[in-house]
mmCIF file of C-alpha atoms in Angstrom:
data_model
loop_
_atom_site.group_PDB
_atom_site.id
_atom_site.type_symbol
_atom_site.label_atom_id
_atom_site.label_comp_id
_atom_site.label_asym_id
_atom_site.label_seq_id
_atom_site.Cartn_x
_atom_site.Cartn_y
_atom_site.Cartn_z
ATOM 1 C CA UNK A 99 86.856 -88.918 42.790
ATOM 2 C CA UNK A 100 90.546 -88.142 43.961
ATOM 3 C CA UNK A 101 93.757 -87.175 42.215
ATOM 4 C CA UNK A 102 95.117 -90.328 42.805
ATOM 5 C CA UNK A 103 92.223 -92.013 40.467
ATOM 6 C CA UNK A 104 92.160 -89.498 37.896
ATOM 7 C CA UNK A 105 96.328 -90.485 37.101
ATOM 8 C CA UNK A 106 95.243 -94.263 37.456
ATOM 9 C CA UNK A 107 93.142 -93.183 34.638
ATOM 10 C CA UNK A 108 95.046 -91.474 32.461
ATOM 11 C CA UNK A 109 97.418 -94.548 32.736
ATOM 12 C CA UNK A 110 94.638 -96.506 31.442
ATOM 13 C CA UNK A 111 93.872 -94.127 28.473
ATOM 14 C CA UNK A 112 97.721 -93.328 28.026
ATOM 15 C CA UNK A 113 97.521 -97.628 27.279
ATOM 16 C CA UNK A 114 94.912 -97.303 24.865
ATOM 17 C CA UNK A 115 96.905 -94.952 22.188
ATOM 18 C CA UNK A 116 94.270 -92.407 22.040
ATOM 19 C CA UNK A 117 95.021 -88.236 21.561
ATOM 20 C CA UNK A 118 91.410 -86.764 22.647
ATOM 21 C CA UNK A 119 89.707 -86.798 25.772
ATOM 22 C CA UNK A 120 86.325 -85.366 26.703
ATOM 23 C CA UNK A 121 85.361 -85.103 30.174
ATOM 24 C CA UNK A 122 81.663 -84.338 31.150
ATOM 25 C CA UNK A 123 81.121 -82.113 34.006
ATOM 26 C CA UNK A 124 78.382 -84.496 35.366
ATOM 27 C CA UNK A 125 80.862 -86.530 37.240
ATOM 28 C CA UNK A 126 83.425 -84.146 38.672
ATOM 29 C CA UNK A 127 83.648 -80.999 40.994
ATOM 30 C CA UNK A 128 85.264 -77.359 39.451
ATOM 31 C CA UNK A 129 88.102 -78.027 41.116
ATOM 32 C CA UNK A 130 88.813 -82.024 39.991
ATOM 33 C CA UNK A 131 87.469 -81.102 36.713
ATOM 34 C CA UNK A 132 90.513 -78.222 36.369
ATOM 35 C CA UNK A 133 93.041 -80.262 37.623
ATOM 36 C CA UNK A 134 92.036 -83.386 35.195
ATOM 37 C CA UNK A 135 92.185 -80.698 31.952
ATOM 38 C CA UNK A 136 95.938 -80.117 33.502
ATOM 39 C CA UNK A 137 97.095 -83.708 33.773
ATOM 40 C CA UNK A 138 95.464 -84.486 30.519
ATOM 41 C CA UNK A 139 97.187 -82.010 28.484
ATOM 42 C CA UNK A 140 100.656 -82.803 30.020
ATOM 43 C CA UNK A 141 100.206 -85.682 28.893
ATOM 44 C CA UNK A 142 99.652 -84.393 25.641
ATOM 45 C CA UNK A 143 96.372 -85.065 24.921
ATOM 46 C CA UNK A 144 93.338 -82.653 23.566
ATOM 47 C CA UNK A 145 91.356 -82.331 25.913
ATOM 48 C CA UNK A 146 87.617 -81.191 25.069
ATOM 49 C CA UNK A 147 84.542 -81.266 27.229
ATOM 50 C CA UNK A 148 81.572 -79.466 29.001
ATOM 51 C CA UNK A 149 81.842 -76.500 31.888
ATOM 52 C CA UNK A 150 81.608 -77.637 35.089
ATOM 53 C CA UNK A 151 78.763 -74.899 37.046
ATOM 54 C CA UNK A 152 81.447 -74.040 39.209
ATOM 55 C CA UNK A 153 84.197 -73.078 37.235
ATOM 56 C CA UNK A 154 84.673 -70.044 34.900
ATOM 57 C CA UNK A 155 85.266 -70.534 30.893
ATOM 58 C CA UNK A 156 88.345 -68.570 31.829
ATOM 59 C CA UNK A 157 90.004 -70.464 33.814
ATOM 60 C CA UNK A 158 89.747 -73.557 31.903
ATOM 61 C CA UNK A 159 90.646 -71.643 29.094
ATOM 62 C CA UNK A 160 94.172 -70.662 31.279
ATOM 63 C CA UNK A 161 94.598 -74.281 31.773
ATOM 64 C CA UNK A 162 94.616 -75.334 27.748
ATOM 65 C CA UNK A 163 91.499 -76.320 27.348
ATOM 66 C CA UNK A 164 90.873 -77.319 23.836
ATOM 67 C CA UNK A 165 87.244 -76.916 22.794
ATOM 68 C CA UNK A 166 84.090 -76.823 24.167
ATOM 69 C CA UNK A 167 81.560 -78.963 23.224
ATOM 70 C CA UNK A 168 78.028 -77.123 23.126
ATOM 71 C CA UNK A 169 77.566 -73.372 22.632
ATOM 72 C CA UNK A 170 74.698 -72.884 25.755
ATOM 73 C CA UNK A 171 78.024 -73.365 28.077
ATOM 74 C CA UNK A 172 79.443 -70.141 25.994
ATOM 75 C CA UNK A 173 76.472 -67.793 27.055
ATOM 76 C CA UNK A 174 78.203 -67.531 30.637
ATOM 77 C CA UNK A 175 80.855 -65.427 28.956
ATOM 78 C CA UNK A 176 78.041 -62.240 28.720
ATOM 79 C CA UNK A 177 78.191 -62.264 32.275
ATOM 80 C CA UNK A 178 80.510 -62.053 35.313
ATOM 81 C CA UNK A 179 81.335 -65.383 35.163
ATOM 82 C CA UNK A 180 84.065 -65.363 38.092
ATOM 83 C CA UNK A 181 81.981 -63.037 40.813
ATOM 84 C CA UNK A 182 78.422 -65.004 39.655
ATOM 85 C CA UNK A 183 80.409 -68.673 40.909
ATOM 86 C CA UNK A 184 81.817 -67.010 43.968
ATOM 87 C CA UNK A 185 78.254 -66.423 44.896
ATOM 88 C CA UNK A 186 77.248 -69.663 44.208
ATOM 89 C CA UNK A 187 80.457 -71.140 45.954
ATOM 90 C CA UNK A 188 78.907 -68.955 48.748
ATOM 91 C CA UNK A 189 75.536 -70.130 48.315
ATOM 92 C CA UNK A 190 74.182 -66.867 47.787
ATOM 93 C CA UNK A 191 72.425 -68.396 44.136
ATOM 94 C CA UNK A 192 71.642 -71.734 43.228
ATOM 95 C CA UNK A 193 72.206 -73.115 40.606
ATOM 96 C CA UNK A 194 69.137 -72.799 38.591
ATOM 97 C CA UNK A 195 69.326 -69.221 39.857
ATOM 98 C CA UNK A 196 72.696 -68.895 38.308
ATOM 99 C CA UNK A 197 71.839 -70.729 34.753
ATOM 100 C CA UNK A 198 68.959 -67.900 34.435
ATOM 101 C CA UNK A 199 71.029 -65.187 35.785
ATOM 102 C CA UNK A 200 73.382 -66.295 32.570
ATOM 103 C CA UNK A 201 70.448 -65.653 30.252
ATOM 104 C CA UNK A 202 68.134 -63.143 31.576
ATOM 105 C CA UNK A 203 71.413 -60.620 32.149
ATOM 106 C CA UNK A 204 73.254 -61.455 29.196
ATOM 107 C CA UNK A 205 75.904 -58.826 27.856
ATOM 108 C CA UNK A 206 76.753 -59.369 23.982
ATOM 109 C CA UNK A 207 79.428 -56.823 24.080
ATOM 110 C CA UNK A 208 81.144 -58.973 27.077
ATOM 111 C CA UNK A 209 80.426 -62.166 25.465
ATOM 112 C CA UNK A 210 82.543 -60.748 22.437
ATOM 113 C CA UNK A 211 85.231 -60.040 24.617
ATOM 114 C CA UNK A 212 84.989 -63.416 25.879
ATOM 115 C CA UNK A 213 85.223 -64.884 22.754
ATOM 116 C CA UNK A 214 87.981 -62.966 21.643
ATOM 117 C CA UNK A 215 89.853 -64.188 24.692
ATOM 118 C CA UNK A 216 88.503 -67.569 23.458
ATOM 119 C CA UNK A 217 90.238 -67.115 19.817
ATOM 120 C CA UNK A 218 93.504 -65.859 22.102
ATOM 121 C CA UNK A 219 93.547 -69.195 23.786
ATOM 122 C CA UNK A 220 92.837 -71.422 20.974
ATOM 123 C CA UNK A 221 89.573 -72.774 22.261
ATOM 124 C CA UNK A 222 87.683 -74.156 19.905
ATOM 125 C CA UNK A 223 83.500 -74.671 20.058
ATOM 126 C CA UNK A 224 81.202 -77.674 18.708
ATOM 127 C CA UNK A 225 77.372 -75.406 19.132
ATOM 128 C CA UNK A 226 76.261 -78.790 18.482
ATOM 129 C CA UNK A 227 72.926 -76.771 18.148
ATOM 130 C CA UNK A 228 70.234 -79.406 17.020
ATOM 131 C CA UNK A 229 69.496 -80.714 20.288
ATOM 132 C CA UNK A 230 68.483 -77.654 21.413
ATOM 133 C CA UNK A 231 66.370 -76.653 18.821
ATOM 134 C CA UNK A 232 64.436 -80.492 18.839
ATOM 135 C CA UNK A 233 63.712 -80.300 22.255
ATOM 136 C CA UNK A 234 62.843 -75.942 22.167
ATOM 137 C CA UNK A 235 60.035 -77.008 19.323
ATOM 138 C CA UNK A 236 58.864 -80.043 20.149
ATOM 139 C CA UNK A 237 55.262 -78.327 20.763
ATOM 140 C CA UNK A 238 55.554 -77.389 16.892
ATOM 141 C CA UNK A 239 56.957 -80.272 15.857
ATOM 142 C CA UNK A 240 56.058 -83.983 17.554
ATOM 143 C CA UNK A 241 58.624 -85.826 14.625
ATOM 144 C CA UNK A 242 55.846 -88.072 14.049
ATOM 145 C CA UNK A 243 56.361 -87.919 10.078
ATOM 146 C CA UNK A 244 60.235 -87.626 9.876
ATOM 147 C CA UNK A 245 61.454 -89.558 6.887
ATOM 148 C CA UNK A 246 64.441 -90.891 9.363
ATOM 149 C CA UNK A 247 62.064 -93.027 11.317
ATOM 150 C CA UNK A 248 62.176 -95.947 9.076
ATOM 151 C CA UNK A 249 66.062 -96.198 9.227
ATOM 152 C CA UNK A 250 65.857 -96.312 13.325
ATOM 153 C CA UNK A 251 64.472 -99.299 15.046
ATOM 154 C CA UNK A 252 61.635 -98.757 17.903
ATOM 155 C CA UNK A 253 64.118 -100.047 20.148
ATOM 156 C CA UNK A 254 66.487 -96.961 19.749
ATOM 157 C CA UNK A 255 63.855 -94.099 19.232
ATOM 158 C CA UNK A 256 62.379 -95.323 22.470
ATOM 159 C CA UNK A 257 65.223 -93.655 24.089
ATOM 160 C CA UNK A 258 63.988 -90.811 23.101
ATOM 161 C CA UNK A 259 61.323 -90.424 25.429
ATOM 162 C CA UNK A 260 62.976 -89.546 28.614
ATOM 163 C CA UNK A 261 63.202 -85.928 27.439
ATOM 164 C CA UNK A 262 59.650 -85.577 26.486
ATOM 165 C CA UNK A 263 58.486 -87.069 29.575
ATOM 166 C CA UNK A 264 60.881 -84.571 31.723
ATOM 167 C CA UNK A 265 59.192 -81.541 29.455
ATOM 168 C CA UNK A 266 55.470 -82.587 29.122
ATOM 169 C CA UNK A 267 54.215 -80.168 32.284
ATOM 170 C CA UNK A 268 56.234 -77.118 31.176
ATOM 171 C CA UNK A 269 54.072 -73.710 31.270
ATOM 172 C CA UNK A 270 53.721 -71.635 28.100
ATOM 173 C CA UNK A 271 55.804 -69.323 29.768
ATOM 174 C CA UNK A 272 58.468 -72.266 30.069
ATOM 175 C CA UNK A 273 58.361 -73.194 26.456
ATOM 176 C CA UNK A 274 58.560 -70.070 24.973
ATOM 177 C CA UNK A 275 61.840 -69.407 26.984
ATOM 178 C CA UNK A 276 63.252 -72.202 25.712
ATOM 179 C CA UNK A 277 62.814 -71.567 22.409
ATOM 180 C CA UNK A 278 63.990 -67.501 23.494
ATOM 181 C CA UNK A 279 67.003 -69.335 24.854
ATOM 182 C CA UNK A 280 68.141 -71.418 22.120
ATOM 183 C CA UNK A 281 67.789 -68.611 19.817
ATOM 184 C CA UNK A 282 70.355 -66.364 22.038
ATOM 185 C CA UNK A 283 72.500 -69.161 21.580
ATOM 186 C CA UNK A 284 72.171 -69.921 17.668
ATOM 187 C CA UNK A 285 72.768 -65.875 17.224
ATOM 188 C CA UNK A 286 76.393 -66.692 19.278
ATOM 189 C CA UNK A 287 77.637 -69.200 16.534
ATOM 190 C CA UNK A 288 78.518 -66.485 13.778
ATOM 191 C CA UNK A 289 79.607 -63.834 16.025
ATOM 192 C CA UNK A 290 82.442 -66.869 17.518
ATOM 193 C CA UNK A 291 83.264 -67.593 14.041
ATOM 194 C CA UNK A 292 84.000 -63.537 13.605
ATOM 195 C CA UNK A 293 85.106 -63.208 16.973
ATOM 196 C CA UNK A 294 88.064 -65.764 15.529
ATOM 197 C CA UNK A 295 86.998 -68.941 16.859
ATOM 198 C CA UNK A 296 87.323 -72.316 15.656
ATOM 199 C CA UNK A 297 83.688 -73.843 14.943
ATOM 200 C CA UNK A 298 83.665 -77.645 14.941
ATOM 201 C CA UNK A 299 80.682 -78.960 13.037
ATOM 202 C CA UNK A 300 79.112 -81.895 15.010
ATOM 203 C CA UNK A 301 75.256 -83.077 16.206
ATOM 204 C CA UNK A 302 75.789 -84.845 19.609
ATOM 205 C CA UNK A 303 73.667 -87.317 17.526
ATOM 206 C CA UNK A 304 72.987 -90.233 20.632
ATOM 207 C CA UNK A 305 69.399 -92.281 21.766
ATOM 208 C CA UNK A 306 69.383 -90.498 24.430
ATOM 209 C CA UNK A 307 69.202 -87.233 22.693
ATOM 210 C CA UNK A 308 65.757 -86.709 21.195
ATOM 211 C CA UNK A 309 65.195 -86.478 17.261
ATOM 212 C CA UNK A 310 68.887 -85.699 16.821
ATOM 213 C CA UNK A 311 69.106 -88.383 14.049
ATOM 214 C CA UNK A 312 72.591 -90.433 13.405
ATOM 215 C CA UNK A 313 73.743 -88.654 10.069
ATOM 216 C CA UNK A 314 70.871 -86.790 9.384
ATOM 217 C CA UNK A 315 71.373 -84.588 12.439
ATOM 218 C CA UNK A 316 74.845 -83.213 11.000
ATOM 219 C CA UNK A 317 73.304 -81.854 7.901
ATOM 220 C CA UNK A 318 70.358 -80.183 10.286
ATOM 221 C CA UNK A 319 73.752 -78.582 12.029
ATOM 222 C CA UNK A 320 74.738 -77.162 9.488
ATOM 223 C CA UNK A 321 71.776 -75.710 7.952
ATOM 224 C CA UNK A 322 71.055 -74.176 11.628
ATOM 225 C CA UNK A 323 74.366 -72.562 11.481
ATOM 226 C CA UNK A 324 72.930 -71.058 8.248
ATOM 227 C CA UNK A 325 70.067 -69.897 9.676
ATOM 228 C CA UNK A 326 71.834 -68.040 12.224
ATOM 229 C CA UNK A 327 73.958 -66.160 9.617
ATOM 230 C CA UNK A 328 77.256 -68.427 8.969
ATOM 231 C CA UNK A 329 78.793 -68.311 5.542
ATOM 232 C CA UNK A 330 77.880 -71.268 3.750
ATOM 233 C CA UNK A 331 82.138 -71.254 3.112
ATOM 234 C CA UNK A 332 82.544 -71.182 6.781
ATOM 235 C CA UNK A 333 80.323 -73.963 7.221
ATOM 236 C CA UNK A 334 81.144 -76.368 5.034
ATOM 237 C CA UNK A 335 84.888 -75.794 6.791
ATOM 238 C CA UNK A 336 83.279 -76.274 10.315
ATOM 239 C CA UNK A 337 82.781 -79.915 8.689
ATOM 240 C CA UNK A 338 85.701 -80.507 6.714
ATOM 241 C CA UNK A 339 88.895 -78.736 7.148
ATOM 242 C CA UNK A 340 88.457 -77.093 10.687
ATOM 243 C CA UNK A 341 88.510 -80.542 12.671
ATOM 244 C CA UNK A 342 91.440 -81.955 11.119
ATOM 245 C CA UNK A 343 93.275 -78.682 11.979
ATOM 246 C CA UNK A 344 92.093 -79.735 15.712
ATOM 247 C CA UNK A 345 93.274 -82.809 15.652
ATOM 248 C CA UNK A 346 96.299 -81.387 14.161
ATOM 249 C CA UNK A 347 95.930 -84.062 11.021
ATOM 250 C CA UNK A 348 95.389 -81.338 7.995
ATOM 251 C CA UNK A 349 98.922 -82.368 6.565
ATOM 252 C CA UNK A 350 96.646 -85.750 5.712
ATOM 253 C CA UNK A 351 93.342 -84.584 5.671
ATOM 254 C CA UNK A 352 90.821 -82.419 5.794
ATOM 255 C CA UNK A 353 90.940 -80.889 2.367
ATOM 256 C CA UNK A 354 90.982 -81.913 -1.141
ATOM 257 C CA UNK A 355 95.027 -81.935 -2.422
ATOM 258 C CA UNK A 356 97.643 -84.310 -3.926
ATOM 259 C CA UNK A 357 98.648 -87.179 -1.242
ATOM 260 C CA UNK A 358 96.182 -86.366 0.947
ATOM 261 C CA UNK A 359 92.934 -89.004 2.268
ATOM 262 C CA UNK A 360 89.801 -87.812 0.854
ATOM 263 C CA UNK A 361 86.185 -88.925 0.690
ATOM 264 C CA UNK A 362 84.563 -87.362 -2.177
ATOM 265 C CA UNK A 363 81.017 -86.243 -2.277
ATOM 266 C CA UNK A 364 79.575 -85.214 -5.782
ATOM 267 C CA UNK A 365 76.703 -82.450 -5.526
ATOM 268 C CA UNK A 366 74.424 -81.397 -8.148
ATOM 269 C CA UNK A 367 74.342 -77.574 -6.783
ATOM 270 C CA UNK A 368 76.681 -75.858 -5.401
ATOM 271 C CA UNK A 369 76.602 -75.544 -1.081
ATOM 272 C CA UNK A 370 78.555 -72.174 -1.297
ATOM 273 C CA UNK A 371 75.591 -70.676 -2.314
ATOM 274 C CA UNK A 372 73.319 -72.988 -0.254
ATOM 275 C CA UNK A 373 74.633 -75.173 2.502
ATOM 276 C CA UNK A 374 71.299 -77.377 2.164
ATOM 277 C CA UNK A 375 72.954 -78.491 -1.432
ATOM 278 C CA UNK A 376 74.837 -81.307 0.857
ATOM 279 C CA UNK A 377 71.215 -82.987 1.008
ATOM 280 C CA UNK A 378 71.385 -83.640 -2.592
ATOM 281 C CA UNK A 379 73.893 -86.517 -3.224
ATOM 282 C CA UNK A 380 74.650 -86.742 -6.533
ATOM 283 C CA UNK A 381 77.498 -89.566 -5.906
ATOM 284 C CA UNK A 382 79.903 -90.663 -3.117
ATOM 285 C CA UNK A 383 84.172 -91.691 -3.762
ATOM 286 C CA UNK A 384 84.300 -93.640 -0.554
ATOM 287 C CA UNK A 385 87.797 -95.154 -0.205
ATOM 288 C CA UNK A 386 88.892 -95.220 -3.691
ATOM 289 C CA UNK A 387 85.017 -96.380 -5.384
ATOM 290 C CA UNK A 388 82.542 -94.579 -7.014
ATOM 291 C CA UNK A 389 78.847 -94.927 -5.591
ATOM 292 C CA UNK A 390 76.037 -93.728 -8.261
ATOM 293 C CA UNK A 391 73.098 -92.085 -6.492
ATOM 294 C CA UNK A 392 71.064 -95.418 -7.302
ATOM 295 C CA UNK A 393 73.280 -97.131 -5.604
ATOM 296 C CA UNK A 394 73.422 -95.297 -2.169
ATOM 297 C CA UNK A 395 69.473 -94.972 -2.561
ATOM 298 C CA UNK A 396 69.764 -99.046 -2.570
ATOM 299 C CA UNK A 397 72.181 -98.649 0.908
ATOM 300 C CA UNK A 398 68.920 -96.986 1.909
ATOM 301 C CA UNK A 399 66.249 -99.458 1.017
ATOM 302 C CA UNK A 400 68.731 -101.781 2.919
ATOM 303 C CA UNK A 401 68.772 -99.624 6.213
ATOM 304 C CA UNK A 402 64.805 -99.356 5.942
ATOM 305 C CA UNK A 403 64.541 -103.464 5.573
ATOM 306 C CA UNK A 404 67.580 -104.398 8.064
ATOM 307 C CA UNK A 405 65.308 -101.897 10.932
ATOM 308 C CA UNK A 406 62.248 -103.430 9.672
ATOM 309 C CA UNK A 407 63.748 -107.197 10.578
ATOM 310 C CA UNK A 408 65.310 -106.119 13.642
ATOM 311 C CA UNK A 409 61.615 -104.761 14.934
ATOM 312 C CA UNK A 410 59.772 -107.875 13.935
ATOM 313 C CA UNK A 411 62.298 -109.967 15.652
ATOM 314 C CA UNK A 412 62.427 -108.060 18.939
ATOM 315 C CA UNK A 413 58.429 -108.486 18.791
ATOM 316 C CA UNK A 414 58.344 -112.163 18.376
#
C-alpha cells in the first residue's frame, strides 16, 4: 500500500532467487503500480503484468516495462490514452465509460503507432486470447461435451462457474459486443507481430478462468492466433524460441541446436503449414526418453482414472 512495503517486498522476492515479476493492477493505484515496475527493474528483474486503468501503456512502457500480459489492455493504444485518464483522474468518465470509449472509438492507424513505440521499447505481449473467446461464446458453446472434462475433477471445473453466473443476465446486445470486442482484439495479434513486437504464446490457463483448460488451452492459443492471420512460423516461435529470448535464456534454450536443453515433440504433419498439426502427437523426447504415442495415450487413461478416484472420494 506504501513505498515502504513495496521495498519490504522486493527484499522478500530478492530472497527467493527469482528474475520475473508480474504485478496485477487489481491491488495497486497508477501511481504505486509505476513506481513498483521502477524498483523492480533496478533490481534487475523482468517485470511483466496488467495496466493499471489509470495509467497510460506509455508510460509504463518509459519505465521498462517488459511485457504485457493480455492483448484487451493493448486496445487503449487506438485511443488518446494520456488525455482519456486525465479525464478520468478528473472524474469527467468512469471507468466503464472509459473501457467503452477504448473500443467504440478505436483508431487502428494509432494503435500501429502504438505498437511500433511498443517494438521501440522492447515490450513484449502474451494476447493470452482463449479466455476471451470462452467466455464471448459461451451462448454457442456451453463446453458440456469437451473431451478435457474427464481429465479435470468436479472440484476444479466448479470454479468455473463464477463467470457464468456474473454473465447469465447479459442482453443480446451485451453478448454480441463481446464477441465484437474480442474479435477487435484477436485482429491486433498479427498486426503486433508486424508492427515488431514480441508475441509470447501463453493461455492464462487457471480454475478460475472458465473452459481455459490446463494444456489444452495453449494449443487453442495458438490455433486462435491462426485464425486471426499469424504465420504458422511465427506461432510456433511465440511458443518456443520467443520466451526464452525474454527470459534472456536462448543461449540454453529455446531452439533445437548442439548443447542446448530440448524437449522434443515428433509430429506426423508438418505445423508450418498447419499450426493445428501440434494436436497430433506422434511421440514425445522428454528429458533424454522416448515416449511412443501408446504410451502418452496410457498417461491419459491414467489422468482420466486418477480424476475419476479423486471425485468418488470427495463424494464419499
Amino acid at each position: 500500500s506504501n513505498e515502504a512495503e513495496l521495498n519490504q517486498m522486493l527484499d522478500k522476492i530478492d530472497s527467493y532467487k527469482v528474475d520475473f515479476v508480474k504485478i496485477t493492477e487489481i491491488t495497486l493505484q497508477g501511481p504505486l503500480f509505476l513506481k513498483s515496475v521502477v524498483a523492480a527493474k533496478k533490481r534487475g528483474y523482468l517485470v511483466s503484468g496488467h495496466v493499471p486503468i489509470d495509467l497510460p501503456i506509455g508510460e509504463l512502457a518509459n519505465a521498462g516495462f517488459s511485457s504485457i500480459e493480455h492483448a484487451s489492455y493493448i486496445l487503449r493504444l487506438g485511443s488518446d490514452e494520456y488525455s482519456l485518464v486525465k479525464k478520468l483522474e478528473a472524474g469527467e468518465i468512469t471507468r466503464s465509460q472509459l473501457d467503452q470509449l477504448y473500443f467504440k472509438n478505436f483508431d487502428q492507424a494509432k494503435a500501429i503507432e502504438g505498437y511500433k513505440m511498443l517494438a521501440e521499447k522492447k515490450v513484449a505481449v502474451t494476447p493470452t486470447l482463449i479466455g476471451g473467446k470462452q467466455l464471448a461464446y459461451l451462448d454457442v458453446n456451453d463446453h458440456k461435451q469437451d473431451d478435457f472434462l474427464k481429465y479435470l475433477t468436479k472440484r476444479f471445473i466448479s470454479n468455473y462457474q463464477w463467470r457464468i453466473g456474473r454473465m447469465a443476465n447479459e442482453t443480446a446486445v451485451q453478448k454480441q459486443e463481446r464477441k465484437d470486442k474480442y474479435q477487435l482484439i484477436a485482429s491486433q495479434v498479427p498486426l503486433l507481430q508486424k508492427a515488431g513486437v514480441m508475441i509470447l504464446a501463453g493461455s492464462d490457463a487457471a480454475a478460475l478462468n472458465t473452459f481455459v483448460y490446463p494444456a489444452a488451452s495453449l494449443i487453442e492459443e495458438l490455433e486462435l492466433f491462426q485464425q486471426a492471420g499469424m504465420k504458422p512460423l511465427n506461432i510456433l516461435q511465440s511458443a518456443t524460441m520467443n520466451g526464452a529470448l525474454f527470459m534472456k535464456k536462448y543461449e540454453s534454450v529455446g531452439s533445437i541446436a548442439v548443447g542446448k536443453k530440448a524437449d522434443l515433440i515428433l509430429l506426423p504433419e508438418n505445423p508450418l503449414k498447419n499450426i493445428s498439426a501440434v494436436r497430433n502427437i506422434g511421440a514425445l523426447v522428454h528429458k533424454g526418453k522416448y515416449y511412443s504415442k501408446n504410451e502418452l495415450m496410457e498417461f491419459l487413461g491414467h489422468a482420466k482414472k486418477t480424476k475419476e478416484a479423486l471425485d468418488a472420494a470427495r463424494n464419499e
